[in-house]
CSV table of C-alpha atoms and ligand atoms in Angstrom, one decimal:
chain,number,residue,atom,x,y,z
A,54,MET,CA,-84.8,55.6,-4.4
A,55,ARG,CA,-81.4,54.1,-3.8
A,56,GLU,CA,-81.1,50.2,-3.5
A,57,THR,CA,-80.7,50.4,0.3
A,58,GLU,CA,-83.7,52.8,0.6
A,59,GLN,CA,-85.8,50.5,-1.4
A,60,ARG,CA,-84.8,47.6,0.7
A,61,ALA,CA,-85.6,49.4,3.9
A,62,ALA,CA,-89.0,50.4,2.5
A,63,ARG,CA,-89.8,46.9,1.4
A,64,SER,CA,-88.8,45.4,4.7
A,65,TYR,CA,-91.0,47.9,6.4
A,66,THR,CA,-94.1,47.0,4.4
A,67,GLU,CA,-93.5,43.3,4.9
A,68,GLN,CA,-93.0,43.6,8.6
A,69,PHE,CA,-95.6,46.2,9.5
A,70,GLY,CA,-98.2,45.6,6.7
A,71,GLU,CA,-98.3,49.2,5.3
A,72,GLU,CA,-96.1,51.6,3.4
A,73,PRO,CA,-93.6,53.7,5.5
A,74,ASP,CA,-94.2,57.3,5.9
A,75,ILE,CA,-90.6,58.4,5.6
A,76,VAL,CA,-87.5,56.9,4.2
A,77,ALA,CA,-84.2,58.3,5.0
A,78,SER,CA,-80.6,57.3,4.4
A,79,ALA,CA,-77.2,58.4,5.5
A,80,PRO,CA,-73.6,57.4,4.5
A,81,GLY,CA,-70.6,56.1,6.3
A,82,ARG,CA,-67.4,58.3,6.1
A,83,VAL,CA,-63.7,58.2,5.6
A,84,ASN,CA,-61.7,61.0,7.3
A,85,LEU,CA,-59.1,62.4,4.9
A,86,ILE,CA,-57.0,64.0,7.6
A,87,GLY,CA,-57.5,65.4,11.1
A,88,GLU,CA,-57.5,62.4,13.4
A,89,HIS,CA,-58.2,62.4,17.2
A,90,THR,CA,-58.6,66.2,16.8
A,91,ASP,CA,-62.4,66.5,17.1
A,92,TYR,CA,-62.7,65.8,20.9
A,93,ASN,CA,-59.8,68.3,21.3
A,94,GLY,CA,-61.9,71.1,19.8
A,95,GLY,CA,-59.9,70.9,16.5
A,96,PHE,CA,-60.2,70.5,12.8
A,97,VAL,CA,-61.3,67.3,10.7
A,98,LEU,CA,-61.7,66.8,7.0
A,99,PRO,CA,-63.9,63.8,6.3
A,100,CYS,CA,-65.9,63.0,3.2
A,101,ALA,CA,-69.0,60.7,2.9
A,102,ILE,CA,-68.7,57.4,1.1
A,103,ASP,CA,-71.1,55.8,-1.4
A,104,ARG,CA,-72.3,53.2,1.2
A,105,ARG,CA,-75.4,54.0,3.1
A,106,ILE,CA,-77.8,52.8,5.9
A,107,ALA,CA,-81.4,53.6,5.2
A,108,VAL,CA,-84.3,53.8,7.7
A,109,ALA,CA,-87.9,53.3,6.7
A,110,LEU,CA,-90.2,54.7,9.4
A,111,GLY,CA,-93.9,55.1,10.1
A,112,ALA,CA,-96.6,54.6,12.7
A,113,GLY,CA,-96.1,50.8,12.2
A,114,GLY,CA,-99.6,49.5,12.1
A,115,ARG,CA,-99.7,50.3,15.7
A,116,GLY,CA,-102.6,48.2,17.0
A,117,GLY,CA,-101.3,48.4,20.6
A,118,PHE,CA,-97.8,47.4,19.7
A,119,GLU,CA,-94.8,49.0,21.2
A,120,THR,CA,-92.3,50.7,19.0
A,121,ARG,CA,-90.6,47.9,16.9
A,122,LEU,CA,-87.2,48.0,15.1
A,123,TYR,CA,-86.5,45.6,12.3
A,124,SER,CA,-83.1,45.0,10.7
A,125,ALA,CA,-83.3,43.6,7.2
A,126,ASP,CA,-79.5,42.8,7.3
A,127,PHE,CA,-79.8,40.7,10.5
A,128,ASP,CA,-83.5,39.6,9.8
A,129,GLU,CA,-84.2,40.4,13.4
A,130,MET,CA,-87.1,42.4,15.2
A,131,ARG,CA,-86.4,44.1,18.4
A,132,GLN,CA,-88.6,46.2,20.7
A,133,ILE,CA,-87.7,49.8,21.5
A,134,GLY,CA,-87.4,48.5,25.1
A,135,GLU,CA,-84.1,48.4,26.9
A,136,LYS,CA,-80.6,48.8,25.7
A,137,ASP,CA,-79.3,45.4,24.7
A,138,SER,CA,-75.8,46.0,23.0
A,139,SER,CA,-77.3,45.3,19.5
A,140,TRP,CA,-77.6,47.3,16.4
A,141,ALA,CA,-81.0,48.5,17.9
A,142,ASP,CA,-79.3,50.6,20.5
A,143,TYR,CA,-78.4,53.2,17.7
A,144,PRO,CA,-82.1,54.0,16.7
A,145,ARG,CA,-83.1,53.7,20.4
A,146,GLY,CA,-80.3,56.1,21.4
A,147,VAL,CA,-81.4,58.7,18.9
A,148,ALA,CA,-85.1,58.5,20.0
A,149,TRP,CA,-83.9,58.8,23.7
A,150,ALA,CA,-81.5,61.7,22.9
A,151,MET,CA,-84.3,63.6,21.1
A,152,GLY,CA,-86.5,63.3,24.2
A,153,GLU,CA,-83.7,64.4,26.3
A,154,GLU,CA,-83.3,67.5,24.2
A,155,GLY,CA,-87.0,68.3,24.6
A,156,TYR,CA,-88.3,67.2,21.3
A,157,GLU,CA,-91.6,65.3,21.2
A,158,ILE,CA,-91.5,62.4,18.7
A,159,LYS,CA,-94.5,60.5,17.6
A,160,PRO,CA,-94.6,56.7,18.3
A,161,PHE,CA,-93.0,54.9,15.4
A,162,SER,CA,-91.7,51.6,14.1
A,163,ALA,CA,-88.8,51.4,11.7
A,164,ALA,CA,-87.0,49.0,9.3
A,165,VAL,CA,-83.3,49.4,8.6
A,166,ALA,CA,-81.1,48.2,5.7
A,167,GLY,CA,-77.6,49.1,4.7
A,168,ASP,CA,-74.4,48.4,2.8
A,169,VAL,CA,-71.8,50.1,5.0
A,170,PRO,CA,-69.2,47.6,6.1
A,171,LEU,CA,-70.0,47.0,9.9
A,172,GLY,CA,-67.3,47.4,12.6
A,173,SER,CA,-64.4,48.3,10.3
A,174,GLY,CA,-64.2,52.0,11.1
A,175,LEU,CA,-66.4,53.4,8.3
A,176,SER,CA,-68.9,54.9,10.7
A,177,SER,CA,-71.8,52.6,10.2
A,178,SER,CA,-73.0,53.5,13.7
A,179,ALA,CA,-73.0,57.2,12.6
A,180,ALA,CA,-74.9,56.3,9.5
A,181,ILE,CA,-77.7,54.5,11.3
A,182,GLU,CA,-78.0,57.3,13.9
A,183,ALA,CA,-77.9,60.1,11.2
A,184,ALA,CA,-80.6,58.3,9.0
A,185,THR,CA,-82.8,57.6,12.2
A,186,ALA,CA,-82.5,61.3,13.3
A,187,LEU,CA,-83.5,62.6,9.9
A,188,ALA,CA,-86.4,60.3,9.5
A,189,LEU,CA,-87.6,60.9,13.1
A,190,ASP,CA,-87.3,64.7,12.5
A,191,ALA,CA,-89.4,64.5,9.4
A,192,PHE,CA,-92.0,62.1,10.8
A,193,SER,CA,-92.6,64.2,13.8
A,194,GLY,CA,-92.5,67.5,11.9
A,195,LEU,CA,-89.7,68.9,14.1
A,196,GLY,CA,-87.7,70.9,11.7
A,197,VAL,CA,-84.4,70.4,13.7
A,198,GLY,CA,-81.4,71.8,11.8
A,199,ARG,CA,-78.6,69.5,10.6
A,200,THR,CA,-76.0,70.6,13.0
A,201,ASP,CA,-78.4,70.1,16.0
A,202,LEU,CA,-79.2,66.7,14.6
A,203,ALA,CA,-75.5,65.8,14.7
A,204,VAL,CA,-75.3,66.9,18.3
A,205,ILE,CA,-78.3,64.8,19.1
A,206,CYS,CA,-76.6,61.7,17.4
A,207,GLN,CA,-73.4,62.3,19.3
A,208,ARG,CA,-75.3,62.4,22.5
A,209,ALA,CA,-77.0,59.1,21.5
A,210,GLU,CA,-73.5,57.6,20.9
A,211,ASN,CA,-72.0,59.0,24.0
A,212,ASP,CA,-74.7,58.8,26.7
A,213,TYR,CA,-76.9,56.0,25.4
A,214,VAL,CA,-74.6,53.6,23.5
A,215,GLY,CA,-71.8,54.6,25.9
A,216,VAL,CA,-69.0,55.2,23.3
A,217,GLY,CA,-67.1,58.5,24.2
A,218,SER,CA,-66.5,59.5,20.5
A,219,GLY,CA,-66.2,63.2,19.1
A,220,ILE,CA,-68.7,64.6,16.7
A,221,MET,CA,-66.9,64.1,13.5
A,222,ASP,CA,-68.7,60.9,12.2
A,223,GLN,CA,-72.3,62.1,12.9
A,224,TYR,CA,-71.5,65.5,11.5
A,225,ALA,CA,-70.0,64.1,8.4
A,226,SER,CA,-72.9,61.7,7.8
A,227,LEU,CA,-75.5,64.4,8.1
A,228,LEU,CA,-73.7,67.3,6.5
A,229,CYS,CA,-71.2,66.2,3.7
A,230,GLU,CA,-71.9,66.7,0.1
A,231,ALA,CA,-71.2,64.8,-3.1
A,232,GLY,CA,-67.8,65.6,-4.7
A,233,GLU,CA,-66.7,67.6,-1.5
A,234,ALA,CA,-64.7,67.1,1.7
A,235,LEU,CA,-65.9,68.9,4.7
A,236,LEU,CA,-63.7,71.1,6.9
A,237,LEU,CA,-65.3,71.1,10.3
A,238,ASP,CA,-64.2,73.2,13.2
A,239,CYS,CA,-65.2,71.0,16.1
A,240,ARG,CA,-65.3,73.8,18.5
A,241,SER,CA,-67.6,76.2,16.7
A,242,LEU,CA,-69.4,73.3,14.7
A,243,GLU,CA,-69.0,75.5,11.7
A,244,ALA,CA,-68.1,73.8,8.5
A,245,VAL,CA,-67.2,74.6,4.9
A,246,ASN,CA,-67.2,72.3,1.8
A,247,VAL,CA,-63.7,71.9,0.1
A,248,PRO,CA,-63.8,70.6,-3.5
A,249,LEU,CA,-62.5,67.0,-3.8
A,250,ASP,CA,-62.3,66.4,-7.4
A,251,LEU,CA,-60.3,63.2,-7.5
A,252,PRO,CA,-61.1,62.2,-11.1
A,253,SER,CA,-59.9,65.4,-12.6
A,254,ALA,CA,-56.6,64.8,-10.6
A,255,GLY,CA,-56.5,61.3,-12.1
A,256,LEU,CA,-56.8,59.8,-8.6
A,257,ALA,CA,-58.9,57.2,-6.9
A,258,LEU,CA,-59.7,56.9,-3.2
A,259,VAL,CA,-58.8,53.3,-2.1
A,260,VAL,CA,-59.7,52.0,1.3
A,261,CYS,CA,-58.0,49.0,2.9
A,262,ASP,CA,-59.9,47.3,5.6
A,263,THR,CA,-57.2,45.4,7.6
A,264,ARG,CA,-59.9,43.3,9.2
A,265,VAL,CA,-58.4,43.8,12.5
A,266,GLU,CA,-61.3,44.2,14.9
A,267,ARG,CA,-61.4,47.7,16.5
A,268,GLY,CA,-62.9,48.0,20.0
A,269,LEU,CA,-63.8,51.7,20.1
A,270,ALA,CA,-65.6,51.5,23.4
A,271,ASP,CA,-62.4,49.9,24.5
A,272,THR,CA,-59.7,51.3,26.7
A,273,GLY,CA,-57.4,52.7,24.0
A,274,TYR,CA,-59.7,55.4,22.7
A,275,ASN,CA,-61.0,56.5,26.2
A,276,ASP,CA,-57.4,56.5,27.4
A,277,ARG,CA,-56.2,58.8,24.7
A,278,ARG,CA,-59.1,61.1,25.4
A,279,ALA,CA,-58.3,61.2,29.1
A,280,THR,CA,-54.6,61.9,28.5
A,281,CYS,CA,-55.4,64.9,26.1
A,282,GLU,CA,-57.8,66.3,28.8
A,283,ARG,CA,-55.0,65.9,31.4
A,284,ALA,CA,-52.5,67.6,29.1
A,285,ALA,CA,-54.9,70.5,28.6
A,286,ARG,CA,-55.4,70.8,32.3
A,287,MET,CA,-51.6,70.9,32.9
A,288,LEU,CA,-51.5,73.8,30.4
A,289,GLY,CA,-54.3,75.6,32.0
A,290,ILE,CA,-56.4,75.6,28.8
A,291,GLU,CA,-59.8,74.4,28.0
A,292,GLU,CA,-58.8,72.1,25.0
A,293,LEU,CA,-55.6,71.1,23.3
A,294,ARG,CA,-56.9,73.0,20.3
A,295,ASP,CA,-55.4,76.1,22.1
A,296,ALA,CA,-51.9,74.6,22.7
A,297,THR,CA,-49.0,75.8,20.8
A,298,GLU,CA,-45.7,74.0,20.2
A,299,GLY,CA,-44.0,76.3,22.8
A,300,ASP,CA,-46.3,74.7,25.4
A,301,LEU,CA,-44.8,71.3,24.8
A,302,ASP,CA,-41.9,72.3,27.0
A,303,LEU,CA,-44.3,72.0,29.9
A,304,LEU,CA,-45.3,68.4,29.1
A,305,SER,CA,-43.6,65.1,29.4
A,306,GLU,CA,-44.2,61.5,28.6
A,307,ALA,CA,-47.7,60.5,27.2
A,308,GLU,CA,-49.1,64.0,27.6
A,309,LEU,CA,-46.3,65.4,25.5
A,310,LYS,CA,-46.6,63.0,22.7
A,311,ARG,CA,-50.5,63.1,22.5
A,312,ALA,CA,-50.4,66.9,22.7
A,313,ARG,CA,-47.7,67.1,19.9
A,314,HIS,CA,-49.8,64.9,17.6
A,315,VAL,CA,-52.9,67.2,18.2
A,316,ILE,CA,-51.0,70.4,17.6
A,317,SER,CA,-49.3,69.1,14.4
A,318,GLU,CA,-52.4,67.4,13.1
A,319,ASN,CA,-54.5,70.5,13.4
A,320,ALA,CA,-51.9,72.5,11.4
A,321,ARG,CA,-51.9,69.7,8.8
A,322,VAL,CA,-55.6,69.9,8.4
A,323,LEU,CA,-55.5,73.6,7.5
A,324,GLU,CA,-52.5,73.1,5.2
A,325,ALA,CA,-54.4,70.1,3.5
A,326,VAL,CA,-57.3,72.3,2.8
A,327,GLU,CA,-54.9,74.8,1.1
A,328,ALA,CA,-53.3,72.1,-0.9
A,329,LEU,CA,-56.8,70.9,-2.0
A,330,GLU,CA,-57.8,74.5,-3.0
A,331,ASP,CA,-54.6,74.7,-5.1
A,332,GLU,CA,-55.3,71.1,-6.5
A,333,ASP,CA,-51.9,70.3,-5.2
A,334,PHE,CA,-52.4,66.6,-4.5
A,335,GLU,CA,-48.7,66.0,-4.1
A,336,GLU,CA,-48.7,68.2,-1.0
A,337,PHE,CA,-51.9,66.8,0.1
A,338,GLY,CA,-50.4,63.3,-0.1
A,339,ARG,CA,-47.4,64.4,1.8
A,340,LEU,CA,-49.6,65.6,4.6
A,341,MET,CA,-51.4,62.3,4.7
A,342,TYR,CA,-48.1,60.4,5.1
A,343,ALA,CA,-47.0,62.9,7.9
A,344,SER,CA,-50.4,62.4,9.6
A,345,HIS,CA,-49.8,58.6,9.6
A,346,ALA,CA,-46.4,58.9,11.1
A,347,SER,CA,-47.7,61.2,13.8
A,348,LEU,CA,-50.6,58.8,14.6
A,349,ARG,CA,-48.1,55.9,14.7
A,350,ASP,CA,-45.2,57.5,16.7
A,351,ASP,CA,-46.9,60.2,18.9
A,352,TYR,CA,-50.6,59.1,19.3
A,353,GLU,CA,-49.6,55.4,19.2
A,354,VAL,CA,-53.0,54.1,17.7
A,355,SER,CA,-51.6,52.4,14.6
A,356,THR,CA,-51.1,48.6,14.1
A,357,LEU,CA,-48.6,46.5,12.2
A,358,GLU,CA,-51.3,45.9,9.6
A,359,LEU,CA,-52.0,49.7,9.1
A,360,ASP,CA,-48.3,50.5,9.0
A,361,THR,CA,-47.8,47.7,6.5
A,362,PHE,CA,-50.4,49.1,4.3
A,363,VAL,CA,-49.1,52.6,4.4
A,364,ARG,CA,-45.5,51.5,3.7
A,365,ALA,CA,-46.7,49.5,0.9
A,366,ALA,CA,-48.7,52.3,-0.6
A,367,GLN,CA,-45.5,54.5,-0.4
A,368,GLN,CA,-43.5,51.8,-2.2
A,369,HIS,CA,-46.3,51.2,-4.9
A,370,GLY,CA,-46.9,54.6,-6.1
A,371,ALA,CA,-49.8,56.1,-3.8
A,372,THR,CA,-49.8,59.9,-3.7
A,373,GLY,CA,-50.7,59.7,0.0
A,374,ALA,CA,-51.9,57.1,2.6
A,375,ARG,CA,-52.8,57.0,6.2
A,376,LEU,CA,-54.9,55.2,8.8
A,377,THR,CA,-58.4,56.6,9.0
A,378,GLY,CA,-60.7,56.8,12.0
A,379,ALA,CA,-59.7,55.8,15.5
A,380,GLY,CA,-57.0,53.4,14.6
A,381,PHE,CA,-56.3,50.3,16.7
A,382,GLY,CA,-57.2,48.3,13.5
A,383,GLY,CA,-59.9,49.1,11.1
A,384,CYS,CA,-59.1,51.0,7.8
A,385,ALA,CA,-56.5,52.9,6.0
A,386,ILE,CA,-56.9,55.0,3.0
A,387,ALA,CA,-54.7,55.8,0.0
A,388,LEU,CA,-54.8,58.1,-3.0
A,389,VAL,CA,-53.9,56.0,-5.9
A,390,PRO,CA,-53.5,57.0,-9.7
A,391,GLN,CA,-56.5,55.9,-11.5
A,392,GLY,CA,-56.0,52.8,-13.7
A,393,GLU,CA,-53.3,51.5,-11.3
A,394,THR,CA,-55.6,50.5,-8.4
A,395,GLU,CA,-55.7,46.8,-9.2
A,396,VAL,CA,-51.9,46.5,-9.4
A,397,PHE,CA,-51.8,48.6,-6.2
A,398,THR,CA,-54.2,46.4,-4.3
A,399,ASP,CA,-52.6,43.2,-5.4
A,400,ALA,CA,-49.3,44.5,-4.3
A,401,CYS,CA,-50.6,45.4,-0.9
A,402,GLU,CA,-52.3,42.1,-0.6
A,403,GLN,CA,-49.0,40.4,-1.4
A,404,GLU,CA,-47.3,42.3,1.5
A,405,PHE,CA,-50.1,41.2,3.9
A,406,ALA,CA,-49.8,37.6,2.7
A,407,GLU,CA,-46.1,37.5,3.2
A,408,ARG,CA,-46.5,38.6,6.9
A,409,ALA,CA,-49.4,36.0,7.4
A,410,PHE,CA,-51.9,38.9,8.1
A,411,GLU,CA,-55.6,38.5,7.6
A,412,LYS,CA,-56.5,39.0,3.9
A,413,PRO,CA,-57.5,42.6,3.7
A,414,ALA,CA,-60.7,43.8,2.0
A,415,PHE,CA,-60.3,46.9,-0.6
A,416,TYR,CA,-63.0,49.3,-1.5
A,417,GLU,CA,-62.9,52.3,-3.9
A,418,PHE,CA,-65.3,55.1,-2.8
A,419,VAL,CA,-66.3,58.4,-4.4
A,420,PRO,CA,-67.1,61.4,-2.1
A,421,SER,CA,-70.9,61.2,-1.8
A,422,ALA,CA,-73.9,63.0,-0.5
A,423,GLY,CA,-74.8,63.3,3.2
A,424,ALA,CA,-78.0,62.2,4.8
A,425,GLU,CA,-81.1,62.6,2.6
A,426,LEU,CA,-84.8,61.9,2.7
A,427,ALA,CA,-85.8,59.7,-0.2
A,428,ASP,CA,-88.6,60.9,-2.5
B,227,GLA,C1,-63.7,57.7,15.9
B,227,GLA,C2,-64.6,58.7,16.6
B,227,GLA,C3,-64.4,60.2,16.0
B,227,GLA,C4,-63.0,60.6,16.0
B,227,GLA,C5,-62.1,59.5,15.4
B,227,GLA,C6,-60.6,59.8,15.5
B,227,GLA,O1,-64.0,57.6,14.6
B,227,GLA,O2,-65.9,58.3,16.4
B,227,GLA,O3,-65.2,61.0,16.8
B,227,GLA,O4,-62.5,60.8,17.4
B,227,GLA,O5,-62.3,58.2,16.0
B,227,GLA,O6,-60.3,60.8,14.8
């Protein structure tokens, strides 16, 4: 078992006085390219990171107790009960969504432990949802497929937690594989692995957490979604996935800019996949920089900190860099020559210090396995 899985299992035993029946864990993710395309029916290219959230689950020494949820990280017990805007809303939401989809889950209790940085845009919420869904599926013997589990997790996030996100994060957490990126068509929900052999290319995946709080449930994200839907309506199409550059003549102002980003970003994802297949990381990096520029200028979801990082990355030898996730703060990624990562992060930190920004946190991740049941 992984360390986080052991920690969840141990906490379960301590809290509920018996061994868990099931231990599952699921990773956070970074998105390599394809931002704000998922809810427009488009393409994304995420990979799972080597940070996970584990859920240990069982009948929980039931003795008349309600379902109880324990977080080892917060050292806190909650009842399944009502939504309360805490971490417990994610497992609650998954159990609720499974019920809504007509699945009968057995009464359970669960303990959660993880090491995905929280609230920085690395999808800790998708990780806890995915691990809970996989654990509940196994515990109740349901045999739900991974894609359906991703849809259930998205429903939990949208309709229970109340965040109007697309399906990328939950899908990535459940379906990514080690050493691979995942090209997902968010309309058909079909996906293919794309080899992401960074070590052979002499590259490392560096993540910069700008420490600027993102508020996803906040207006910015929902506002972008609404503008995209409006633009699609103006064009008489279902989703911006179907828009072409020629359509842009029919739009103006915010609708024009947002649609232009979605159209160009979808094209970049497909080009990026070709570049990876050709092991052409120069081209891949160029597309990352172009994606960032489009998110900054057309989608307008970047921040001074994210822009500073990407500019610094360009100046200090990164092959490519861009904001990752929703934007409005959170994280950016860069592909950096191996052996140069320390000099690189020092230089970026310096740029932040000169502007009196919050000190950023840096991580190096390797593309890792999606959700798994522990042995
Ligand atoms: C967040 C959402 C995703 C996706 C990205 C932007 O991570 O959860 O569904 O929309 O933002 O690409």
